[in-house]
PDB file of C-alpha atoms in Angstrom:
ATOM      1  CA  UNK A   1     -46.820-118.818 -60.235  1.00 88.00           C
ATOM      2  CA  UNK A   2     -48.176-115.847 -61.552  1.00 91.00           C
ATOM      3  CA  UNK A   3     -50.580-117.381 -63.897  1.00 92.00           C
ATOM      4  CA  UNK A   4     -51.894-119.843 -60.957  1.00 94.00           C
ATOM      5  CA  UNK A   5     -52.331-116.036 -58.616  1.00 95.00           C
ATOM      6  CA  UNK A   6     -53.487-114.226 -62.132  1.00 95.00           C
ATOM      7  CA  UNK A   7     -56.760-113.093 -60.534  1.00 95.00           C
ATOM      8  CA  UNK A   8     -55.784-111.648 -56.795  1.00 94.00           C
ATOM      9  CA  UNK A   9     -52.906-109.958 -58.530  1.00 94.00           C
ATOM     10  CA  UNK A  10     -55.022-108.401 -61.098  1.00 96.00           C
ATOM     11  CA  UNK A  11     -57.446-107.198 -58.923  1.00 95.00           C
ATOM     12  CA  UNK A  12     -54.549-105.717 -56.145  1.00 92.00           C
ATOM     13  CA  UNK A  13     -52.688-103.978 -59.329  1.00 93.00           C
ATOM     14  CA  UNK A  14     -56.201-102.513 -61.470  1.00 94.00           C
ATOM     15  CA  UNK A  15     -59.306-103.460 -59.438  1.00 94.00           C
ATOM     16  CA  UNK A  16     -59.846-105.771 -61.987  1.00 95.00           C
ATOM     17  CA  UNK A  17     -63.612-107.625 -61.873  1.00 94.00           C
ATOM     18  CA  UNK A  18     -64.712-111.025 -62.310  1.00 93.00           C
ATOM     19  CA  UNK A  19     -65.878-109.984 -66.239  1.00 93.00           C
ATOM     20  CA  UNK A  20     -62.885-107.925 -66.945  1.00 96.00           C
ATOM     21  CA  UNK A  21     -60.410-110.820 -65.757  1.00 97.00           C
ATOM     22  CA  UNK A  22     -62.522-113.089 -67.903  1.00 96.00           C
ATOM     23  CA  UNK A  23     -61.783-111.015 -70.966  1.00 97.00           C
ATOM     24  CA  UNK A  24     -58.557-110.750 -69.764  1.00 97.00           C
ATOM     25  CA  UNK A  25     -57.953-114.227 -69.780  1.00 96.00           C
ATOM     26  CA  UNK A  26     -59.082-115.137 -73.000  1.00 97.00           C
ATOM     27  CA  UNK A  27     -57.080-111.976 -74.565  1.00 98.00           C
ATOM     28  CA  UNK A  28     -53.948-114.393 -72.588  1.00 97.00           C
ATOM     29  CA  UNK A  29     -54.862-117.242 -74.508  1.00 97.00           C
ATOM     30  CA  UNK A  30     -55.072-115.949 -77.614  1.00 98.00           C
ATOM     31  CA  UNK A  31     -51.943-114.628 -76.967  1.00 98.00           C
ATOM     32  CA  UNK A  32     -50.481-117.676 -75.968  1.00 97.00           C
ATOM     33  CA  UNK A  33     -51.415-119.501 -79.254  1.00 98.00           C
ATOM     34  CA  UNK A  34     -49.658-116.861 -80.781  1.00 98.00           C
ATOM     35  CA  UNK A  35     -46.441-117.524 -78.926  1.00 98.00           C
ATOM     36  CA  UNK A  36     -46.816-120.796 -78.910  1.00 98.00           C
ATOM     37  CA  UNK A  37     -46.948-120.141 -82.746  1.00 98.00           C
ATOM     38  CA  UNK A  38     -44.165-117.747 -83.140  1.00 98.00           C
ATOM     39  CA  UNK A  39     -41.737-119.610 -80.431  1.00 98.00           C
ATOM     40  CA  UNK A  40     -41.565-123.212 -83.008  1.00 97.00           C
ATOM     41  CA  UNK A  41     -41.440-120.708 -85.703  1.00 98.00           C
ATOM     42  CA  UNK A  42     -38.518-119.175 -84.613  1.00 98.00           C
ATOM     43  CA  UNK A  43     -36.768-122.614 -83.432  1.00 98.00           C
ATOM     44  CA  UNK A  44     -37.350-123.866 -86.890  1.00 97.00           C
ATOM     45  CA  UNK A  45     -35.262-120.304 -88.250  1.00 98.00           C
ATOM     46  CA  UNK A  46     -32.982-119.708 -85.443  1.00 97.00           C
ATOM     47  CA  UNK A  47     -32.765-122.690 -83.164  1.00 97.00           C
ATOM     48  CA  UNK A  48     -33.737-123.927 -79.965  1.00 96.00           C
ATOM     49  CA  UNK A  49     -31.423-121.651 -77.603  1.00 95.00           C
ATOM     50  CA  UNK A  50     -32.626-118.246 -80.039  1.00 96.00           C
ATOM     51  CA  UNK A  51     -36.303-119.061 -79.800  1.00 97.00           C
ATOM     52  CA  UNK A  52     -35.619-119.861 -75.948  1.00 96.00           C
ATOM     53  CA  UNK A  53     -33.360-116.669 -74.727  1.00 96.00           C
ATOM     54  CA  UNK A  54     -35.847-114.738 -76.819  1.00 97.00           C
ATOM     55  CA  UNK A  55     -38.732-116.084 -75.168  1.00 97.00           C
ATOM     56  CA  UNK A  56     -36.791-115.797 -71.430  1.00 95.00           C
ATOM     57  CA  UNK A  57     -35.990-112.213 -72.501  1.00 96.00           C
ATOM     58  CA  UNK A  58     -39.346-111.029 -73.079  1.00 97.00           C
ATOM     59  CA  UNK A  59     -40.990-113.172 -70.353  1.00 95.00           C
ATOM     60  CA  UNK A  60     -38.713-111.480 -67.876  1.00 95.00           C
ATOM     61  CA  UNK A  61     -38.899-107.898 -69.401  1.00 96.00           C
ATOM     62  CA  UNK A  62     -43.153-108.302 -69.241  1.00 97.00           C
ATOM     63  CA  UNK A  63     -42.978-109.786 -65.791  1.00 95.00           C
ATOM     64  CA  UNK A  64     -40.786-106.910 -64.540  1.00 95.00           C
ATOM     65  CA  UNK A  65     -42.836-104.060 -66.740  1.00 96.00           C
ATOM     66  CA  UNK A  66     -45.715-105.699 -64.112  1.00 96.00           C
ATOM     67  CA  UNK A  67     -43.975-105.746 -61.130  1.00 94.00           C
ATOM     68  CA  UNK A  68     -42.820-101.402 -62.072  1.00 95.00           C
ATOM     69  CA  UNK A  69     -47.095-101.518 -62.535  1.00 94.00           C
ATOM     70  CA  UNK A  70     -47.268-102.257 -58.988  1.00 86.00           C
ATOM     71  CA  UNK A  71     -45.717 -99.343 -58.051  1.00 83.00           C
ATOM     72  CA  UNK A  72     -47.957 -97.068 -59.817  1.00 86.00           C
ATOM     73  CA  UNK A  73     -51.403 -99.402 -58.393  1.00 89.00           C
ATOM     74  CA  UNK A  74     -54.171 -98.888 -59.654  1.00 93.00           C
ATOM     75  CA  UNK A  75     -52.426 -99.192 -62.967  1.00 95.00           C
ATOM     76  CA  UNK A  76     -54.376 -98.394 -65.807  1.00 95.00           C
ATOM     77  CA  UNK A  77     -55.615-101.560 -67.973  1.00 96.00           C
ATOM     78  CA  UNK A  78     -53.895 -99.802 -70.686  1.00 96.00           C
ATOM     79  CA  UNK A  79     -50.172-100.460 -69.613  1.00 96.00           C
ATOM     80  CA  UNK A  80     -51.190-104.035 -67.758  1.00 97.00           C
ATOM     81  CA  UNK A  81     -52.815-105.401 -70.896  1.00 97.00           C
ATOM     82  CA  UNK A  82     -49.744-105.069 -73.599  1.00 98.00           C
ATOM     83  CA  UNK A  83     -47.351-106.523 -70.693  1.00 98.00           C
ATOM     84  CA  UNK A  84     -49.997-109.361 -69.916  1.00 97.00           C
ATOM     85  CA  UNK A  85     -50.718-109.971 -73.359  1.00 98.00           C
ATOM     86  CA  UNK A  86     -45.862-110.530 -74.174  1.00 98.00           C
ATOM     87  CA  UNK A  87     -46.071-112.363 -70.962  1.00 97.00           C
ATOM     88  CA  UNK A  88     -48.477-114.989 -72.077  1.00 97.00           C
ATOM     89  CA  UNK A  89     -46.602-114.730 -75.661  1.00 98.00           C
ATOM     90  CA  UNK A  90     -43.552-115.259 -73.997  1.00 98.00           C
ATOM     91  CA  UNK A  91     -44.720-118.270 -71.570  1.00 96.00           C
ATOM     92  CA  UNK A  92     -45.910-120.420 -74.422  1.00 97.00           C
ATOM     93  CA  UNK A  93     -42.894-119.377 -77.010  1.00 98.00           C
ATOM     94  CA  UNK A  94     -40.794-121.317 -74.480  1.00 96.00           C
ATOM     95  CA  UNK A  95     -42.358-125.058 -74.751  1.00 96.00           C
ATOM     96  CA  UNK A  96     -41.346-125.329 -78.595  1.00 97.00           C
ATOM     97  CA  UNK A  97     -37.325-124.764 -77.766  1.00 96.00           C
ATOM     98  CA  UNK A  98     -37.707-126.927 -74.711  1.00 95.00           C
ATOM     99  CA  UNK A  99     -39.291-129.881 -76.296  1.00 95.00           C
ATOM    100  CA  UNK A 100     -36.549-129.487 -79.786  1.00 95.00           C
ATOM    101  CA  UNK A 101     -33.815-129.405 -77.205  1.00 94.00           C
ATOM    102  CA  UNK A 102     -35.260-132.534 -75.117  1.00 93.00           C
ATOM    103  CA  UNK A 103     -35.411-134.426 -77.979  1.00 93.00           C
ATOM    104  CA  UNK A 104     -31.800-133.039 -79.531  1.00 93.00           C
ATOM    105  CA  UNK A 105     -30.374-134.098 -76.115  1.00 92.00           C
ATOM    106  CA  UNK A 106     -32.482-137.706 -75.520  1.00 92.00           C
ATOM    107  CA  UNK A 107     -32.375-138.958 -79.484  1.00 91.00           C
ATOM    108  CA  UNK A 108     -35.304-140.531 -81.127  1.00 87.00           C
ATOM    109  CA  UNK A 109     -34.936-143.742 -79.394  1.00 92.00           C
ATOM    110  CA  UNK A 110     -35.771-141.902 -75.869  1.00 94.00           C
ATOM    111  CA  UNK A 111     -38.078-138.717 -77.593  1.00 91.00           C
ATOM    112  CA  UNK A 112     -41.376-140.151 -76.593  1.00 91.00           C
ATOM    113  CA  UNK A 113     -39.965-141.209 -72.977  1.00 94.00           C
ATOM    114  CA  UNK A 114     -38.591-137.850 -72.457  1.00 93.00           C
ATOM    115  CA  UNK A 115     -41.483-135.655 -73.685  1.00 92.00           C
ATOM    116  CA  UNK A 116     -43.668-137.475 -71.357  1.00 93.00           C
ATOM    117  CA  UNK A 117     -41.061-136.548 -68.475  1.00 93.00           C
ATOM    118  CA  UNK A 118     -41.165-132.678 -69.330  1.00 92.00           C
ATOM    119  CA  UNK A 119     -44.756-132.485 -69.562  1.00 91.00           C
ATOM    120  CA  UNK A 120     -44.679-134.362 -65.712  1.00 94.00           C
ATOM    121  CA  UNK A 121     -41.984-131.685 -65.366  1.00 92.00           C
ATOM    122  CA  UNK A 122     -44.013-129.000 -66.537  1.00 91.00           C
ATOM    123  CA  UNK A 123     -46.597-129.635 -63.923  1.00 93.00           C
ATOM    124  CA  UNK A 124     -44.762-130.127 -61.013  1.00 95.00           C
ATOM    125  CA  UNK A 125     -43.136-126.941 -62.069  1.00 91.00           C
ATOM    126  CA  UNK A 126     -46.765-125.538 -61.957  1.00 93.00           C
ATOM    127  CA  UNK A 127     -47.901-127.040 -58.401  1.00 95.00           C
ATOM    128  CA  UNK A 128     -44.319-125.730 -57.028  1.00 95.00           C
ATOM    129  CA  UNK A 129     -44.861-122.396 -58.402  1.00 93.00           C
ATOM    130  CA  UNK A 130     -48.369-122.476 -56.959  1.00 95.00           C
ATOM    131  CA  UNK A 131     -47.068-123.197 -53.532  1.00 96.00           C
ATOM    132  CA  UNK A 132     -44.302-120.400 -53.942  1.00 95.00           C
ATOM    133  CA  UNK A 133     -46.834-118.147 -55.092  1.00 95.00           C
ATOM    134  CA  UNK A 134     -49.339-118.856 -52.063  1.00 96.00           C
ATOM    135  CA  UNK A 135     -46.648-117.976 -49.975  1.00 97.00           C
ATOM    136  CA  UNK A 136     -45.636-114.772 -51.747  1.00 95.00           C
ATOM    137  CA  UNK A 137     -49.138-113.666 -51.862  1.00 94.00           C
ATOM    138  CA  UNK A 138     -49.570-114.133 -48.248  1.00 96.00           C
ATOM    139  CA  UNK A 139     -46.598-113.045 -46.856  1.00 97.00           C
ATOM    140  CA  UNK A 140     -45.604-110.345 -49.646  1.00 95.00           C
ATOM    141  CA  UNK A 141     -48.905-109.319 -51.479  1.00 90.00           C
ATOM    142  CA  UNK A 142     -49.332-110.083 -55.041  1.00 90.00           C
ATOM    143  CA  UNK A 143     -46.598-107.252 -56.186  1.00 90.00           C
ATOM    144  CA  UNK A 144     -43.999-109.922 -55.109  1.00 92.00           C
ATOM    145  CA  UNK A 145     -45.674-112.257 -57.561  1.00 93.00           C
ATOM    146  CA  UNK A 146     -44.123-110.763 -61.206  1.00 93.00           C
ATOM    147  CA  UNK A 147     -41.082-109.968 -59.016  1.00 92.00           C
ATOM    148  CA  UNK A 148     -40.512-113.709 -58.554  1.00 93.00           C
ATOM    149  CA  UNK A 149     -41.457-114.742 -62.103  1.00 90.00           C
ATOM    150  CA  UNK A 150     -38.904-112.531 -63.643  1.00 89.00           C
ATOM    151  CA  UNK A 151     -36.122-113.888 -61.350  1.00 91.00           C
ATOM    152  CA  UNK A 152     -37.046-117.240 -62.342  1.00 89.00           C
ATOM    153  CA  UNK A 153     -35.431-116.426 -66.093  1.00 89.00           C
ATOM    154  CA  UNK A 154     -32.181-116.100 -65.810  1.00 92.00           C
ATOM    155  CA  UNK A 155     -32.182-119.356 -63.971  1.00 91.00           C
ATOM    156  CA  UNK A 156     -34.143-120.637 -66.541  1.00 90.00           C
ATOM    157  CA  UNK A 157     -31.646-119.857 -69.665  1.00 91.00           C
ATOM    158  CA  UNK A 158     -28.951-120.818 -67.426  1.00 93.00           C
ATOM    159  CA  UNK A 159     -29.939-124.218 -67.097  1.00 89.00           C
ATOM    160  CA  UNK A 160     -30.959-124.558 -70.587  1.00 88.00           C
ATOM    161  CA  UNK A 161     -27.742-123.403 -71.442  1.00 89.00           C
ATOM    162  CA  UNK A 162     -26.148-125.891 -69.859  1.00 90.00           C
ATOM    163  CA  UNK A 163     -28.020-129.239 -70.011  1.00 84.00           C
ATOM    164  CA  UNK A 164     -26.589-131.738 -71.933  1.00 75.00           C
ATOM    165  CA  UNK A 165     -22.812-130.688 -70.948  1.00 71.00           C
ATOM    166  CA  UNK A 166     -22.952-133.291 -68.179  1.00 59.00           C
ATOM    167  CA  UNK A 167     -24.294-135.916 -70.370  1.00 53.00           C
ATOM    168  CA  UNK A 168     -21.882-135.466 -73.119  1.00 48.00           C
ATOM    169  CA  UNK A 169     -19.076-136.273 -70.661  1.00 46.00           C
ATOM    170  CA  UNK A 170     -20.194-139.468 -69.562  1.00 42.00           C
ATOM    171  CA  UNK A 171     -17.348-141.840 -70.328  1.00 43.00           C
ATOM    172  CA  UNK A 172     -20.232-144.425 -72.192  1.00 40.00           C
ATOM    173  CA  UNK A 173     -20.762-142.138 -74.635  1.00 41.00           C
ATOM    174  CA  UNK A 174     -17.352-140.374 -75.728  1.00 41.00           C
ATOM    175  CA  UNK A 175     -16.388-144.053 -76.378  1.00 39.00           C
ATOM    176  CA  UNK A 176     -13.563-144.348 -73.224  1.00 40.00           C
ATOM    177  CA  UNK A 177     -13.975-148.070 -71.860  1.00 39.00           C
ATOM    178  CA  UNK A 178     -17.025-148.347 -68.814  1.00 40.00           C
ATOM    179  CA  UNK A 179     -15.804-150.553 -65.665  1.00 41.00           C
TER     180      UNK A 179
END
């Protein structure tokens, strides 16, 4: 949600311009990449759940650092840009540990299936946190934005945590007879 409202939030927390957000978005990319990088890195050294509560941790920690920005408005660029700059990190360490635990959880004879049902996942999760930020930013102003975001991480490790315990209870597959 807060990448969809990047811009209106930017420019209500720094006066942020059309150029500077440019800049600022590439700087996010490139950043991204990077955590993209260093999240399958660390699944392929820690594991999926590390390399995701990692990734939650920080994502939450930069989301609130923005939302603690809003308070001081207009924050300087030079306290926005390190917390933009984990919080794009952070966003795109999380698909590596998702996708190793989707395919941990669905096998090889489902992986191909199931990665094309997170990435539909992904973007409805994108539309429905553009709606829910469109609200926000009406109702609330774009400080409510990061405020939102971070709350959205402990839900996130939560269900992480916990998917798969459902499945591996299903009589079919502990080998207790089916009706």
């Amino acid at each position: 949600m807060l990448q969809t409202y990047l811009a209106p939030f930017l420019y209500g927390l720094s006066g942020v311009t059309s150029t500077t957000l440019g800049l600022l978005l590439a700087l996010t990319g490139a950043a991204g990449i990077a955590g993209a990088r260093a999240g399958g890195t660390l699944v392929d050294r820690r594991g999926a759940w590390a390399a995701f509560a990692t990734a939650a941790v920080a994502f939450a920690a930069a989301t609130a650092g923005l939302a603690l920005c809003g308070a001081l408005r207009p924050a300087s660029l030079a306290l926005v840009v390190p917390l933009l700059v984990i919080w794009a990190a952070a966003a795109w360490a999380v698909p590596p540990a998702v996708q190793t635990r989707v395919l941990t959880l669905s096998g090889p004879e489902h992986g191909p299936q199931t990665l094309a049902l997170t990435s539909s996942a992904v973007y409805l999760g994108a539309s429905l946190g553009g709606a829910l930020g469109g609200r926000l930013l009406a109702s609330h102003g774009p400080g409510a934005l990061p405020v939102a975001a971070a709350c959205c991480a402990p839900v996130a490790l939560l269900l992480f945590a916990t998917a798969g315990h459902r499945r591996a209870a299903l009589p079919c597959e502990t080998g207790a007879p089916t009706a």
